[in-house]
Amino acid sequence: MYIDRVLSGMRPTGSLHLGHYHGVLKNWIRLQHEYECFFFVADWHALTTHYDEPDTIEQHVWDMVIDWLAAGIDPAQATLFIQSRVPEHAELHLLLSMITPISWLERVPTYKDQQEKLSDKDLSTYGFLGYPLLQSADILIYRANRVPVGEDQAPHIEFTREMARRFNHVFGREPGFENKAEAAVKKLGARRAKLYRQLRTKYLEQGDVQALAAARALLDETQNMTLGDRERLFGYIEGGGKVILTEPRTLLTEAAKMPGLDGQKMSKSYNNTISLRENADSVAKKIKTMPTDPARVKRNDPGDPEKCPVWQLHRVYSDDQRKDWVQQGCRSAGIGCLECKQPVIDAVLEEQKPMRERAVKYLHDPSLVRSIIADGCERARKLAQETLRDVREVMGLKYS
Ligand code: TRP
Ligand code: SF4
C-alpha cells in the first residue's frame, strides 16, 4: 500500500518550550505513527535571518534535536536530519530558481511582514527573498504530499504547489507523452484501466474533483508500476504532462495557542516560557510568581479567572472538575492563588517527567544523537538524489 509521506522542518532556535510541544511536537509525535515522516532542522533557513550569529547555530541544533527526542519523536519511526547535510536541497533550490518569477516571491506575505518585524536586520538579501523557494525545495525533493505547518506557513505551502505545477508544466512534456501514458493505462489491467479512463473523463469533461481524487487513490493503491508510469498516469488524469514534482497538501496544525506565564502566547521573544526540560524548582518558582487577577490583592478579595493567566493554564491542563473548582473558588475567594496554582505546577511537572527521563541518555552520550542524525541524513539523501536525478534529466543536465 502507498503511505502518505509527511515532511516538516523547524528552524534551530535552541531549547524548545512547552509552546513548541503543544503547538508542534505533539502533532509530529502523532503523525509519526500514521505516516512515513521526515523531520529536519532547517539550519539554512535560520541563516536567512540570523546570518550574523554563526557561532550559536550548532549548539542550537543539538539542543533542539535532544528536545525532539525527549518529547517523544522516535528515530525508529521518523527520519530526522539536518537540512545542510543534504546538499541536494540546495541544488534543487538553484534549479527551481530558473523558473521562479521574482514577483511570486515578493508577494509571499511573510516577506514584507518579517522585514518589518525584524527591522533591525537588513533582510533585503537574495537569500531571504528566496526563503519560500528553499522551503519548496525541502518539500519537493522528497515528493512529500503532506506538510504539517501552522497557519503562518500556509502561504509557503501554497507557493510550493504553484512551483510544482509550474515545473511540471514547463518540464513535464516528454516526447510522445500521450502514447506512453496510454501504454501505461493498458498495463493497469482491464478492470483498473476501465475505471481509470472513466474517472479521467469525468474529471476532464465535468471538472469532477471527486473523480480526480478517486483516480489518484486508484493509482495510489496500484502496485508493480514503474515510477515513470506512475508519474505519467498522475499527470494524464489532468490532461497535462508527466508529474515530476508532487504537489504537497497542507496538514494544518490547529493553532493550539499555548499561553505563557503572562497570559500572552508562549514565546521566547515575550520572555514568558517554560522550557521543555526545565528543572522542577524553576518551574515551580515561575508558576508561583505568575501574576494573577490584580483585583485579588488580599486573600479574601474575590477574583475573575478570565482576568488571570493562571486560568489559561488550567484550560490546558485541568479537567472539568478542576476547572469548576477554580471558577468557584476564585470568584468566592474560597481558594487562594497559591492553592490554585499548585495543580498547574503538578501537571506541568508530570508532563515533563518522561521528557526529562528520555533526555538523560542523550545528554550523557551526545554520540547517540550524532548517529541518529547521521542515519537520518543518509536515508534522506538517497531519496533526494532520486528526485534530483529526474529533475536534472528533464532540465537537460543528464550527461550520460
Ligand atoms: N519555514 C518553516 C518555519 O519557519 C520551517 C521550514 C523550512 C519548513 N522548510 C520547511 C516547514 C519545509 C515545513 C516544510 O517554521
Ligand atoms: Fe487566578 Fe486562580 Fe488566583 Fe483566581 S484563584 S486569580 S484563577 S490564580
Short mmCIF file of C-alpha atoms and ligand atoms in Angstrom, two decimals, residues 290-296 301-312 314 325-327 329-331 333 335-341, ligand 2:
data_model
loop_
_atom_site.label_atom_id
_atom_site.label_comp_id
_atom_site.label_asym_id
_atom_site.label_seq_id
_atom_site.Cartn_x
_atom_site.Cartn_y
_atom_site.Cartn_z
CA MET A 290 2.94 34.37 37.91
CA PRO A 291 0.71 37.43 38.01
CA THR A 292 -2.93 36.78 38.88
CA ASP A 293 -6.13 38.82 38.69
CA PRO A 294 -4.99 42.21 40.06
CA ALA A 295 -8.32 42.50 41.91
CA ARG A 296 -7.19 39.81 44.33
CA ASP A 301 -10.81 39.51 47.68
CA PRO A 302 -12.80 37.58 45.08
CA GLY A 303 -11.33 37.36 41.59
CA ASP A 304 -12.22 36.63 37.99
CA PRO A 305 -10.35 33.79 36.27
CA GLU A 306 -10.89 35.45 32.90
CA LYS A 307 -8.51 38.16 34.03
CA CYS A 308 -5.86 35.72 35.19
CA PRO A 309 -3.13 33.97 33.17
CA VAL A 310 -3.16 31.03 35.61
CA TRP A 311 -6.68 30.24 34.44
CA GLN A 312 -5.36 30.00 30.86
CA HIS A 314 -5.86 25.45 33.80
CA TRP A 325 -13.09 24.27 41.43
CA VAL A 326 -11.04 27.19 40.08
CA GLN A 327 -14.04 29.13 38.82
CA GLY A 329 -13.04 29.11 44.39
CA CYS A 330 -11.68 32.19 42.66
CA ARG A 331 -14.99 34.04 42.37
CA ALA A 333 -12.41 33.81 47.38
CA ILE A 335 -9.25 29.36 47.41
CA GLY A 336 -6.03 31.31 47.45
CA CYS A 337 -3.93 31.90 44.37
CA LEU A 338 -1.06 29.68 45.52
CA GLU A 339 -3.54 26.90 46.16
CA CYS A 340 -4.95 27.45 42.69
CA LYS A 341 -1.51 27.30 41.11
FE1 SF4 B 2 -6.00 33.35 39.13
FE2 SF4 B 2 -6.56 31.13 40.47
FE3 SF4 B 2 -5.91 33.39 41.75
FE4 SF4 B 2 -8.25 33.21 40.54
S1 SF4 B 2 -7.56 31.97 42.26
S2 SF4 B 2 -6.84 34.94 40.45
S3 SF4 B 2 -7.72 31.96 38.74
S4 SF4 B 2 -4.61 32.19 40.40
#
